[in-house]
Amino acid sequence: MKKFLLSLAVMALGASSLHAEALNVNDATVIEGTLVEESGNAGKHYQPLNSFKLGDYVVTFSNGGNTGASNQPAYYYPMSTSEGTQNSVRLYKQNTMTISSESGFGKVVITADKITAVNETNMVSASVGGFTVDATKKTLTWVNTETVKSVTFTMPSNKVGNDNPQVRIISLDITSDTGDVPENPDPVDPVDPTPSENYYDGLVDNATGWNFNDASCPDGLTFVWTWSSQYKYMKGSAFKNGVHAADVIAESPVIDLTNATAPELTFAYALNQYKLNNNLINVADFKGYAYVMVKEEGASSWSELAEIPAPAKFSWDWIDGKFDLKSYAGKKIQIGYRYVSTAQVAGTWEIKNMVVKETASSGVAEIETEAAGEAVYYNLQGVKVAEPENGLYIKVQGNKATKVLVRK
């Protein structure tokens, strides 16, 4: 399990008479973030969520290195069509939440209406203290041996089965109580010599941040690309009351690869309904209909990364796509899915679960072990760094290598 360590100064306080405070997130004030109006199956929400006040506490959030637009911390209101009234704070893998108060506190009970892929072995970590989880009560309890003014919680990064970590918080019960710290797993585990950092992990719950270029649609169509909130995939089709010739690119949000060394794009896709005169064309004739495109941030034109190859057969079965992005390491890019149809053939192309991640060895495996007691830092390319500044590093001490996020 890989988790980020936040170097956060935590001030220890003496005993306090602070009483328990059960704080419902409905009462959050001074909410800072990007407001997204209600749309489709998503209620009005702030995403990314930067901070808010809750009673005497200031709560701040960060993506923790998870740059996927749909995986940023969020503050959700219920749908206008729902009878529910409970707001929720949504934390996804690697997201962080920092609680601060001058009064000091030693225990926080987080109550959620949903906890996914978080358990005793895939646990939320803390800059100090430790957690226990009660799946039945849907609570996460943090406790420390002494009161503090500030603590940062970091969501785990590992999936459990096919599920990504997620917690939807509805209340925080904060007290000055202190106690024994739970014996949770080490919040910073040994580094895999082949990092699997995700630079983008989206098209799972929604298509936040995508541009479907509806203005480029041909006459007779209002859209080619759309997001299916029911089936959780992006679909391209130029068939509506007949076949239309189209050439439209669905554009991803900007993906930051400035720290990447060997990024790779993967996604699942399905191809069907490529018909001529109501009959499926031969798969051998599937050419020129689907492309993966790339554009560097600020560029005016797209470059072709790859043409989608002909499937073994046309069906709704999902196919795994994998494409090399090494030539774009160190840059900020957008991924585009170019859908093409003719006046005779307009099929359907569906895409889901898009991930841009680090795959190849970063040189960490070649790091030389230093003497026990002396901490040595390396960047993700395996280059030794004398005085690490803000950023992600590999810390080697004795025969143990750990990944740490340095903040000064």
mmCIF file of C-alpha atoms in Angstrom:
data_model
loop_
_atom_site.group_PDB
_atom_site.id
_atom_site.type_symbol
_atom_site.label_atom_id
_atom_site.label_comp_id
_atom_site.label_asym_id
_atom_site.label_seq_id
_atom_site.Cartn_x
_atom_site.Cartn_y
_atom_site.Cartn_z
ATOM 1 C CA MET A 1 0.000 0.000 0.000
ATOM 2 C CA LYS A 2 1.362 3.387 -0.996
ATOM 3 C CA LYS A 3 0.401 6.476 0.953
ATOM 4 C CA PHE A 4 1.707 10.007 1.080
ATOM 5 C CA LEU A 5 3.349 11.308 4.220
ATOM 6 C CA LEU A 6 2.583 14.947 4.853
ATOM 7 C CA SER A 7 5.303 16.764 6.755
ATOM 8 C CA LEU A 8 2.997 18.814 8.958
ATOM 9 C CA ALA A 9 3.969 20.589 12.131
ATOM 10 C CA VAL A 10 1.576 19.539 14.898
ATOM 11 C CA MET A 11 1.593 21.541 18.088
ATOM 12 C CA ALA A 12 1.054 19.585 21.276
ATOM 13 C CA LEU A 13 -1.070 21.165 23.978
ATOM 14 C CA GLY A 14 -1.728 20.452 27.620
ATOM 15 C CA ALA A 15 -5.011 19.150 28.973
ATOM 16 C CA SER A 16 -8.034 21.100 27.746
ATOM 17 C CA SER A 17 -11.569 21.461 28.955
ATOM 18 C CA LEU A 18 -12.950 21.517 25.400
ATOM 19 C CA HIS A 19 -16.356 19.826 25.298
ATOM 20 C CA ALA A 20 -17.488 17.416 22.618
ATOM 21 C CA GLU A 21 -18.743 19.057 19.454
ATOM 22 C CA ALA A 22 -20.886 17.099 17.000
ATOM 23 C CA LEU A 23 -20.626 19.128 13.808
ATOM 24 C CA ASN A 24 -22.905 18.392 10.840
ATOM 25 C CA VAL A 25 -21.353 19.358 7.502
ATOM 26 C CA ASN A 26 -24.704 20.976 6.615
ATOM 27 C CA ASP A 27 -23.545 23.799 8.901
ATOM 28 C CA ALA A 28 -20.364 24.532 6.944
ATOM 29 C CA THR A 29 -19.772 28.217 6.231
ATOM 30 C CA VAL A 30 -17.321 30.240 4.122
ATOM 31 C CA ILE A 31 -17.081 27.406 1.604
ATOM 32 C CA GLU A 32 -14.212 27.929 -0.851
ATOM 33 C CA GLY A 33 -13.916 25.976 -4.087
ATOM 34 C CA THR A 34 -15.274 25.707 -7.611
ATOM 35 C CA LEU A 35 -19.080 25.721 -7.657
ATOM 36 C CA VAL A 36 -20.669 23.275 -10.120
ATOM 37 C CA GLU A 37 -24.393 23.637 -10.710
ATOM 38 C CA GLU A 38 -26.726 20.632 -10.625
ATOM 39 C CA SER A 39 -26.543 18.585 -13.814
ATOM 40 C CA GLY A 40 -27.627 15.091 -14.836
ATOM 41 C CA ASN A 41 -27.437 12.840 -11.804
ATOM 42 C CA ALA A 42 -25.121 15.152 -9.848
ATOM 43 C CA GLY A 43 -26.462 17.691 -7.374
ATOM 44 C CA LYS A 44 -24.983 21.146 -6.944
ATOM 45 C CA HIS A 45 -21.502 20.821 -5.469
ATOM 46 C CA TYR A 46 -18.119 22.422 -4.939
ATOM 47 C CA GLN A 47 -15.335 20.497 -6.709
ATOM 48 C CA PRO A 48 -12.515 20.893 -6.112
ATOM 49 C CA LEU A 49 -13.364 21.808 -2.523
ATOM 50 C CA ASN A 50 -10.640 23.955 -0.954
ATOM 51 C CA SER A 51 -11.885 24.778 2.552
ATOM 52 C CA PHE A 52 -14.747 25.713 4.839
ATOM 53 C CA LYS A 53 -15.430 26.627 8.467
ATOM 54 C CA LEU A 54 -17.311 24.308 10.777
ATOM 55 C CA GLY A 55 -17.968 25.880 14.151
ATOM 56 C CA ASP A 56 -14.593 26.960 15.560
ATOM 57 C CA TYR A 57 -12.715 24.694 13.184
ATOM 58 C CA VAL A 58 -11.148 25.420 9.798
ATOM 59 C CA VAL A 59 -11.160 22.415 7.477
ATOM 60 C CA THR A 60 -8.969 22.474 4.364
ATOM 61 C CA PHE A 61 -8.619 19.979 1.528
ATOM 62 C CA SER A 62 -6.211 18.994 -1.244
ATOM 63 C CA ASN A 63 -6.159 16.408 -4.017
ATOM 64 C CA GLY A 64 -3.032 14.831 -2.500
ATOM 65 C CA GLY A 65 -1.580 14.228 -5.956
ATOM 66 C CA ASN A 66 -4.725 12.725 -7.482
ATOM 67 C CA THR A 67 -5.248 15.030 -10.464
ATOM 68 C CA GLY A 68 -8.343 13.359 -11.917
ATOM 69 C CA ALA A 69 -11.067 16.016 -12.135
ATOM 70 C CA SER A 70 -13.759 13.687 -10.796
ATOM 71 C CA ASN A 71 -11.523 12.611 -7.902
ATOM 72 C CA GLN A 72 -10.983 16.032 -6.333
ATOM 73 C CA PRO A 73 -12.395 16.627 -2.823
ATOM 74 C CA ALA A 74 -16.012 17.772 -3.091
ATOM 75 C CA TYR A 75 -18.881 19.222 -1.047
ATOM 76 C CA TYR A 76 -22.238 17.928 -2.351
ATOM 77 C CA TYR A 77 -25.786 19.147 -1.825
ATOM 78 C CA PRO A 78 -28.721 16.731 -2.405
ATOM 79 C CA MET A 79 -30.448 16.709 -5.796
ATOM 80 C CA SER A 80 -33.342 19.157 -6.080
ATOM 81 C CA THR A 81 -35.567 16.166 -6.932
ATOM 82 C CA SER A 82 -34.500 14.301 -3.797
ATOM 83 C CA GLU A 83 -36.296 14.327 -0.467
ATOM 84 C CA GLY A 84 -32.937 14.168 1.290
ATOM 85 C CA THR A 85 -31.511 17.170 3.111
ATOM 86 C CA GLN A 86 -28.069 15.909 4.131
ATOM 87 C CA ASN A 87 -25.001 17.443 2.521
ATOM 88 C CA SER A 88 -21.771 15.446 2.339
ATOM 89 C CA VAL A 89 -18.047 15.953 1.967
ATOM 90 C CA ARG A 90 -16.583 13.467 -0.494
ATOM 91 C CA LEU A 91 -12.990 12.358 -0.212
ATOM 92 C CA TYR A 92 -11.402 10.138 -2.833
ATOM 93 C CA LYS A 93 -8.117 8.246 -2.984
ATOM 94 C CA GLN A 94 -5.053 10.287 -1.934
ATOM 95 C CA ASN A 95 -7.203 13.325 -1.009
ATOM 96 C CA THR A 96 -6.274 15.077 2.222
ATOM 97 C CA MET A 97 -8.372 16.819 4.880
ATOM 98 C CA THR A 98 -6.771 19.054 7.520
ATOM 99 C CA ILE A 99 -8.677 20.077 10.670
ATOM 100 C CA SER A 100 -7.317 23.067 12.606
ATOM 101 C CA SER A 101 -8.382 24.889 15.771
ATOM 102 C CA GLU A 102 -6.598 27.050 18.314
ATOM 103 C CA SER A 103 -8.597 25.284 21.056
ATOM 104 C CA GLY A 104 -6.863 21.949 20.543
ATOM 105 C CA PHE A 105 -8.387 18.487 20.274
ATOM 106 C CA GLY A 106 -7.363 14.845 20.675
ATOM 107 C CA LYS A 107 -10.149 12.787 19.126
ATOM 108 C CA VAL A 108 -12.279 13.014 15.979
ATOM 109 C CA VAL A 109 -15.096 10.639 15.079
ATOM 110 C CA ILE A 110 -15.965 10.881 11.386
ATOM 111 C CA THR A 111 -19.463 9.653 10.518
ATOM 112 C CA ALA A 112 -20.146 8.856 6.870
ATOM 113 C CA ASP A 113 -23.073 7.713 4.769
ATOM 114 C CA LYS A 114 -20.676 5.783 2.537
ATOM 115 C CA ILE A 115 -17.283 4.182 3.120
ATOM 116 C CA THR A 116 -15.737 2.308 0.196
ATOM 117 C CA ALA A 117 -12.382 0.471 0.065
ATOM 118 C CA VAL A 118 -11.317 1.808 3.477
ATOM 119 C CA ASN A 119 -10.652 -0.799 6.165
ATOM 120 C CA GLU A 120 -8.104 -1.811 8.805
ATOM 121 C CA THR A 121 -5.529 -2.731 6.145
ATOM 122 C CA ASN A 122 -6.329 0.043 3.654
ATOM 123 C CA MET A 123 -6.671 2.774 6.235
ATOM 124 C CA VAL A 124 -6.827 6.559 6.185
ATOM 125 C CA SER A 125 -3.497 7.794 7.562
ATOM 126 C CA ALA A 126 -2.869 10.756 9.866
ATOM 127 C CA SER A 127 0.053 13.130 10.343
ATOM 128 C CA VAL A 128 -0.088 12.115 14.012
ATOM 129 C CA GLY A 129 -2.181 9.567 15.910
ATOM 130 C CA GLY A 130 -4.101 6.715 14.324
ATOM 131 C CA PHE A 131 -7.461 5.445 13.077
ATOM 132 C CA THR A 132 -9.936 2.668 13.685
ATOM 133 C CA VAL A 133 -12.893 1.933 11.419
ATOM 134 C CA ASP A 134 -16.364 0.584 12.220
ATOM 135 C CA ALA A 135 -17.949 -0.516 8.947
ATOM 136 C CA THR A 136 -21.289 -1.259 10.619
ATOM 137 C CA LYS A 137 -21.651 2.207 12.152
ATOM 138 C CA LYS A 138 -19.866 3.820 9.166
ATOM 139 C CA THR A 139 -17.447 5.656 11.426
ATOM 140 C CA LEU A 140 -13.735 6.388 11.332
ATOM 141 C CA THR A 141 -12.261 7.273 14.723
ATOM 142 C CA TRP A 142 -8.972 9.160 15.036
ATOM 143 C CA VAL A 143 -7.269 9.513 18.419
ATOM 144 C CA ASN A 144 -3.935 10.846 19.619
ATOM 145 C CA THR A 145 -2.058 10.569 22.924
ATOM 146 C CA GLU A 146 -2.178 14.344 23.423
ATOM 147 C CA THR A 147 -4.189 17.266 22.118
ATOM 148 C CA VAL A 148 -3.101 19.047 18.948
ATOM 149 C CA LYS A 149 -4.016 22.218 17.101
ATOM 150 C CA SER A 150 -3.937 20.677 13.637
ATOM 151 C CA VAL A 151 -3.954 17.249 12.023
ATOM 152 C CA THR A 152 -4.011 16.094 8.413
ATOM 153 C CA PHE A 153 -5.823 12.971 7.254
ATOM 154 C CA THR A 154 -4.805 11.296 3.969
ATOM 155 C CA MET A 155 -6.999 8.862 2.068
ATOM 156 C CA PRO A 156 -5.408 5.563 0.986
ATOM 157 C CA SER A 157 -4.313 5.170 -2.640
ATOM 158 C CA ASN A 158 -4.859 1.449 -3.158
ATOM 159 C CA LYS A 159 -7.965 -0.084 -4.667
ATOM 160 C CA VAL A 160 -9.748 -2.901 -2.840
ATOM 161 C CA GLY A 161 -10.838 -5.256 -5.593
ATOM 162 C CA ASN A 162 -12.359 -2.989 -8.229
ATOM 163 C CA ASP A 163 -13.278 -0.241 -5.761
ATOM 164 C CA ASN A 164 -11.414 3.023 -5.316
ATOM 165 C CA PRO A 165 -11.250 4.467 -1.776
ATOM 166 C CA GLN A 166 -14.057 6.918 -1.019
ATOM 167 C CA VAL A 167 -15.596 8.390 2.145
ATOM 168 C CA ARG A 168 -18.700 10.580 2.169
ATOM 169 C CA ILE A 169 -18.607 12.515 5.438
ATOM 170 C CA ILE A 170 -21.787 13.830 7.049
ATOM 171 C CA SER A 171 -20.536 14.833 10.505
ATOM 172 C CA LEU A 172 -17.437 15.316 12.677
ATOM 173 C CA ASP A 173 -17.535 14.711 16.430
ATOM 174 C CA ILE A 174 -14.476 16.522 17.826
ATOM 175 C CA THR A 175 -13.394 16.352 21.480
ATOM 176 C CA SER A 176 -10.388 17.011 23.694
ATOM 177 C CA ASP A 177 -10.325 13.314 24.660
ATOM 178 C CA THR A 178 -7.014 11.544 24.166
ATOM 179 C CA GLY A 179 -6.027 7.914 24.375
ATOM 180 C CA ASP A 180 -3.789 5.149 23.104
ATOM 181 C CA VAL A 181 -3.021 5.371 19.410
ATOM 182 C CA PRO A 182 -4.380 2.373 17.435
ATOM 183 C CA GLU A 183 -1.769 0.035 16.004
ATOM 184 C CA ASN A 184 -2.572 0.812 12.385
ATOM 185 C CA PRO A 185 -0.251 -0.195 9.549
ATOM 186 C CA ASP A 186 2.711 2.117 9.001
ATOM 187 C CA PRO A 187 1.209 5.088 7.115
ATOM 188 C CA VAL A 188 4.230 5.126 4.802
ATOM 189 C CA ASP A 189 4.949 1.718 3.323
ATOM 190 C CA PRO A 190 8.046 0.523 1.432
ATOM 191 C CA VAL A 191 8.181 1.864 -2.108
ATOM 192 C CA ASP A 192 7.455 -0.408 -5.028
ATOM 193 C CA PRO A 193 10.457 -0.070 -7.363
ATOM 194 C CA THR A 194 7.984 0.437 -10.208
ATOM 195 C CA PRO A 195 5.738 3.375 -9.216
ATOM 196 C CA SER A 196 2.126 3.362 -10.376
ATOM 197 C CA GLU A 197 1.286 7.029 -9.802
ATOM 198 C CA ASN A 198 -2.026 8.014 -11.371
ATOM 199 C CA TYR A 199 -1.904 11.360 -13.151
ATOM 200 C CA TYR A 200 -5.548 11.018 -14.215
ATOM 201 C CA ASP A 201 -8.187 8.516 -13.138
ATOM 202 C CA GLY A 202 -11.571 9.502 -14.509
ATOM 203 C CA LEU A 203 -14.609 8.553 -16.583
ATOM 204 C CA VAL A 204 -15.724 6.455 -13.619
ATOM 205 C CA ASP A 205 -18.474 8.445 -11.876
ATOM 206 C CA ASN A 206 -18.841 11.344 -14.308
ATOM 207 C CA ALA A 207 -17.094 13.283 -17.062
ATOM 208 C CA THR A 208 -16.278 16.412 -15.072
ATOM 209 C CA GLY A 209 -13.976 18.784 -16.942
ATOM 210 C CA TRP A 210 -14.494 17.236 -20.380
ATOM 211 C CA ASN A 211 -15.364 19.246 -23.487
ATOM 212 C CA PHE A 212 -17.585 17.388 -25.954
ATOM 213 C CA ASN A 213 -17.349 20.083 -28.680
ATOM 214 C CA ASP A 214 -21.077 20.164 -29.415
ATOM 215 C CA ALA A 215 -20.542 23.190 -31.664
ATOM 216 C CA SER A 216 -18.632 20.943 -34.081
ATOM 217 C CA CYS A 217 -21.634 18.679 -34.684
ATOM 218 C CA PRO A 218 -23.016 18.455 -38.231
ATOM 219 C CA ASP A 219 -26.497 19.644 -39.145
ATOM 220 C CA GLY A 220 -29.179 17.454 -37.687
ATOM 221 C CA LEU A 221 -27.240 16.667 -34.490
ATOM 222 C CA THR A 222 -26.984 18.582 -31.220
ATOM 223 C CA PHE A 223 -24.206 16.327 -29.934
ATOM 224 C CA VAL A 224 -21.978 13.424 -30.924
ATOM 225 C CA TRP A 225 -20.275 12.738 -27.596
ATOM 226 C CA THR A 226 -22.276 12.393 -24.401
ATOM 227 C CA TRP A 227 -21.911 10.975 -20.891
ATOM 228 C CA SER A 228 -24.276 8.207 -19.777
ATOM 229 C CA SER A 229 -25.005 8.789 -16.095
ATOM 230 C CA GLN A 230 -26.889 5.476 -16.012
ATOM 231 C CA TYR A 231 -24.131 3.268 -17.438
ATOM 232 C CA LYS A 232 -21.105 5.382 -16.467
ATOM 233 C CA TYR A 233 -19.438 5.630 -19.855
ATOM 234 C CA MET A 234 -18.780 8.215 -22.546
ATOM 235 C CA LYS A 235 -20.481 7.492 -25.864
ATOM 236 C CA GLY A 236 -19.825 8.791 -29.358
ATOM 237 C CA SER A 237 -22.497 8.340 -32.037
ATOM 238 C CA ALA A 238 -23.638 10.300 -35.101
ATOM 239 C CA PHE A 239 -26.823 8.312 -35.639
ATOM 240 C CA LYS A 240 -30.070 10.180 -35.062
ATOM 241 C CA ASN A 241 -32.984 9.696 -37.417
ATOM 242 C CA GLY A 242 -30.433 8.355 -39.835
ATOM 243 C CA VAL A 243 -26.700 8.548 -40.462
ATOM 244 C CA HIS A 244 -24.669 11.771 -40.287
ATOM 245 C CA ALA A 245 -21.112 12.490 -41.331
ATOM 246 C CA ALA A 246 -19.192 13.835 -38.326
ATOM 247 C CA ASP A 247 -15.673 14.446 -37.046
ATOM 248 C CA VAL A 248 -15.759 15.475 -33.366
ATOM 249 C CA ILE A 249 -13.164 15.214 -30.594
ATOM 250 C CA ALA A 250 -14.060 14.691 -26.926
ATOM 251 C CA GLU A 251 -11.392 16.599 -24.991
ATOM 252 C CA SER A 252 -10.120 15.605 -21.542
ATOM 253 C CA PRO A 253 -9.155 18.066 -18.806
ATOM 254 C CA VAL A 254 -5.468 19.051 -18.709
ATOM 255 C CA ILE A 255 -3.336 16.196 -17.348
ATOM 256 C CA ASP A 256 -0.117 17.181 -15.576
ATOM 257 C CA LEU A 257 2.811 14.953 -16.582
ATOM 258 C CA THR A 258 5.569 17.338 -15.483
ATOM 259 C CA ASN A 259 6.814 14.805 -12.919
ATOM 260 C CA ALA A 260 6.227 11.748 -15.083
ATOM 261 C CA THR A 261 8.975 9.565 -16.540
ATOM 262 C CA ALA A 262 7.091 6.798 -18.363
ATOM 263 C CA PRO A 263 3.357 7.596 -18.449
ATOM 264 C CA GLU A 264 0.833 5.295 -20.077
ATOM 265 C CA LEU A 265 -2.807 5.735 -21.098
ATOM 266 C CA THR A 266 -5.284 2.917 -20.500
ATOM 267 C CA PHE A 267 -9.059 2.772 -20.919
ATOM 268 C CA ALA A 268 -11.827 0.335 -21.775
ATOM 269 C CA TYR A 269 -13.832 0.754 -24.968
ATOM 270 C CA ALA A 270 -16.535 -0.955 -27.024
ATOM 271 C CA LEU A 271 -17.314 -0.663 -30.754
ATOM 272 C CA ASN A 272 -20.656 -1.573 -32.331
ATOM 273 C CA GLN A 273 -23.353 -0.510 -34.792
ATOM 274 C CA TYR A 274 -20.908 0.204 -37.627
ATOM 275 C CA LYS A 275 -23.471 -0.603 -40.312
ATOM 276 C CA LEU A 276 -23.801 -0.053 -44.031
ATOM 277 C CA ASN A 277 -27.326 -0.474 -45.379
ATOM 278 C CA ASN A 278 -28.416 -1.931 -42.013
ATOM 279 C CA ASN A 279 -25.681 -4.596 -42.061
ATOM 280 C CA LEU A 280 -22.514 -4.538 -39.964
ATOM 281 C CA ILE A 281 -19.465 -3.773 -42.074
ATOM 282 C CA ASN A 282 -16.591 -6.257 -42.123
ATOM 283 C CA VAL A 283 -14.242 -5.627 -39.215
ATOM 284 C CA ALA A 284 -11.438 -5.549 -41.792
ATOM 285 C CA ASP A 285 -13.047 -2.374 -43.153
ATOM 286 C CA PHE A 286 -12.973 -0.645 -39.765
ATOM 287 C CA LYS A 287 -10.430 2.055 -40.508
ATOM 288 C CA GLY A 288 -10.538 5.814 -40.135
ATOM 289 C CA TYR A 289 -13.398 5.830 -37.616
ATOM 290 C CA ALA A 290 -11.721 6.185 -34.193
ATOM 291 C CA TYR A 291 -8.514 7.847 -33.016
ATOM 292 C CA VAL A 292 -6.731 8.741 -29.775
ATOM 293 C CA MET A 293 -5.371 12.272 -30.001
ATOM 294 C CA VAL A 294 -2.964 14.329 -27.863
ATOM 295 C CA LYS A 295 -2.529 18.085 -27.512
ATOM 296 C CA GLU A 296 -0.007 19.888 -25.328
ATOM 297 C CA GLU A 297 -1.475 22.536 -23.055
ATOM 298 C CA GLY A 298 -1.908 25.768 -24.987
ATOM 299 C CA ALA A 299 -1.419 24.172 -28.421
ATOM 300 C CA SER A 300 -3.903 25.021 -31.166
ATOM 301 C CA SER A 301 -3.947 21.635 -32.891
ATOM 302 C CA TRP A 302 -4.140 17.951 -32.035
ATOM 303 C CA SER A 303 -1.648 15.216 -32.886
ATOM 304 C CA GLU A 304 -2.654 11.636 -33.551
ATOM 305 C CA LEU A 305 -1.408 9.274 -30.865
ATOM 306 C CA ALA A 306 -2.931 6.126 -32.348
ATOM 307 C CA GLU A 307 -5.785 4.862 -34.480
ATOM 308 C CA ILE A 308 -8.086 2.448 -32.676
ATOM 309 C CA PRO A 309 -7.535 -0.960 -34.317
ATOM 310 C CA ALA A 310 -10.318 -3.091 -35.728
ATOM 311 C CA PRO A 311 -11.956 -5.269 -33.053
ATOM 312 C CA ALA A 312 -12.222 -9.034 -33.369
ATOM 313 C CA LYS A 313 -15.953 -8.446 -33.783
ATOM 314 C CA PHE A 314 -18.427 -5.627 -33.295
ATOM 315 C CA SER A 315 -20.147 -6.017 -29.921
ATOM 316 C CA TRP A 316 -20.779 -4.319 -26.586
ATOM 317 C CA ASP A 317 -17.933 -6.295 -25.032
ATOM 318 C CA TRP A 318 -15.274 -4.103 -23.412
ATOM 319 C CA ILE A 319 -11.797 -4.053 -24.933
ATOM 320 C CA ASP A 320 -8.699 -2.933 -23.002
ATOM 321 C CA GLY A 321 -6.791 -0.123 -24.683
ATOM 322 C CA LYS A 322 -3.196 0.737 -23.769
ATOM 323 C CA PHE A 323 -1.093 3.523 -25.318
ATOM 324 C CA ASP A 324 2.422 4.800 -24.603
ATOM 325 C CA LEU A 325 2.761 8.466 -23.525
ATOM 326 C CA LYS A 326 6.514 8.498 -22.799
ATOM 327 C CA SER A 327 7.138 11.196 -25.410
ATOM 328 C CA TYR A 328 4.904 13.537 -23.373
ATOM 329 C CA ALA A 329 6.666 13.026 -20.023
ATOM 330 C CA GLY A 330 7.459 16.393 -18.433
ATOM 331 C CA LYS A 331 4.559 18.162 -20.171
ATOM 332 C CA LYS A 332 0.934 19.059 -19.549
ATOM 333 C CA ILE A 333 -1.405 17.502 -22.086
ATOM 334 C CA GLN A 334 -4.982 16.757 -23.036
ATOM 335 C CA ILE A 335 -6.236 13.468 -24.395
ATOM 336 C CA GLY A 336 -8.794 13.575 -27.197
ATOM 337 C CA TYR A 337 -11.048 10.842 -28.538
ATOM 338 C CA ARG A 338 -11.763 11.584 -32.186
ATOM 339 C CA TYR A 339 -15.008 10.091 -33.476
ATOM 340 C CA VAL A 340 -15.421 9.951 -37.261
ATOM 341 C CA SER A 341 -18.467 8.874 -39.274
ATOM 342 C CA THR A 342 -19.499 9.113 -42.918
ATOM 343 C CA ALA A 343 -22.796 9.693 -44.664
ATOM 344 C CA GLN A 344 -23.062 5.907 -44.931
ATOM 345 C CA VAL A 345 -21.579 4.535 -41.677
ATOM 346 C CA ALA A 346 -22.074 5.993 -38.189
ATOM 347 C CA GLY A 347 -21.243 3.528 -35.443
ATOM 348 C CA THR A 348 -21.111 3.776 -31.647
ATOM 349 C CA TRP A 349 -17.883 4.113 -29.667
ATOM 350 C CA GLU A 350 -18.078 3.803 -25.867
ATOM 351 C CA ILE A 351 -15.251 4.617 -23.438
ATOM 352 C CA LYS A 352 -14.876 4.240 -19.658
ATOM 353 C CA ASN A 353 -12.313 3.956 -16.831
ATOM 354 C CA MET A 354 -9.579 6.119 -18.322
ATOM 355 C CA VAL A 355 -6.280 6.151 -16.421
ATOM 356 C CA VAL A 356 -2.986 7.910 -17.131
ATOM 357 C CA LYS A 357 -0.346 6.422 -14.855
ATOM 358 C CA GLU A 358 3.364 5.828 -14.366
ATOM 359 C CA THR A 359 4.401 2.341 -15.434
ATOM 360 C CA ALA A 360 8.107 1.895 -16.065
ATOM 361 C CA SER A 361 10.952 1.784 -13.548
ATOM 362 C CA SER A 362 11.832 5.237 -12.283
ATOM 363 C CA GLY A 363 15.331 4.327 -11.209
ATOM 364 C CA VAL A 364 14.292 3.890 -7.589
ATOM 365 C CA ALA A 365 15.215 0.207 -7.736
ATOM 366 C CA GLU A 366 18.838 1.251 -8.307
ATOM 367 C CA ILE A 367 18.999 3.461 -5.235
ATOM 368 C CA GLU A 368 21.904 2.526 -3.049
ATOM 369 C CA THR A 369 21.089 1.771 0.584
ATOM 370 C CA GLU A 370 22.707 4.205 2.987
ATOM 371 C CA ALA A 371 23.874 3.596 6.533
ATOM 372 C CA ALA A 372 21.174 3.110 9.134
ATOM 373 C CA GLY A 373 20.226 6.340 10.857
ATOM 374 C CA GLU A 374 21.098 8.601 7.928
ATOM 375 C CA ALA A 375 18.138 9.680 5.801
ATOM 376 C CA VAL A 376 18.884 10.245 2.112
ATOM 377 C CA TYR A 377 16.387 11.640 -0.406
ATOM 378 C CA TYR A 378 15.952 10.899 -4.117
ATOM 379 C CA ASN A 379 13.524 12.268 -6.682
ATOM 380 C CA LEU A 380 11.242 9.909 -8.616
ATOM 381 C CA GLN A 381 13.885 9.555 -11.318
ATOM 382 C CA GLY A 382 16.330 8.100 -8.780
ATOM 383 C CA VAL A 383 18.531 11.218 -8.592
ATOM 384 C CA LYS A 384 19.913 12.027 -5.142
ATOM 385 C CA VAL A 385 18.657 15.342 -3.690
ATOM 386 C CA ALA A 386 20.702 17.042 -0.972
ATOM 387 C CA GLU A 387 17.957 19.362 0.317
ATOM 388 C CA PRO A 388 14.480 18.370 -0.869
ATOM 389 C CA GLU A 389 12.031 21.209 -1.438
ATOM 390 C CA ASN A 390 8.255 20.891 -1.740
ATOM 391 C CA GLY A 391 7.348 17.747 -3.653
ATOM 392 C CA LEU A 392 7.322 13.960 -3.725
ATOM 393 C CA TYR A 393 10.572 12.112 -2.874
ATOM 394 C CA ILE A 394 11.936 8.705 -1.994
ATOM 395 C CA LYS A 395 13.429 8.651 1.500
ATOM 396 C CA VAL A 396 16.021 5.918 2.109
ATOM 397 C CA GLN A 397 17.118 5.147 5.644
ATOM 398 C CA GLY A 398 18.957 1.958 6.449
ATOM 399 C CA ASN A 399 17.402 -0.802 4.338
ATOM 400 C CA LYS A 400 13.999 0.862 4.102
ATOM 401 C CA ALA A 401 12.760 3.086 1.273
ATOM 402 C CA THR A 402 9.613 5.137 1.773
ATOM 403 C CA LYS A 403 7.740 7.669 -0.327
ATOM 404 C CA VAL A 404 7.270 11.063 1.352
ATOM 405 C CA LEU A 405 5.606 14.322 0.404
ATOM 406 C CA VAL A 406 7.755 17.201 1.637
ATOM 407 C CA ARG A 407 6.081 20.510 2.397
ATOM 408 C CA LYS A 408 8.020 23.463 3.762
#
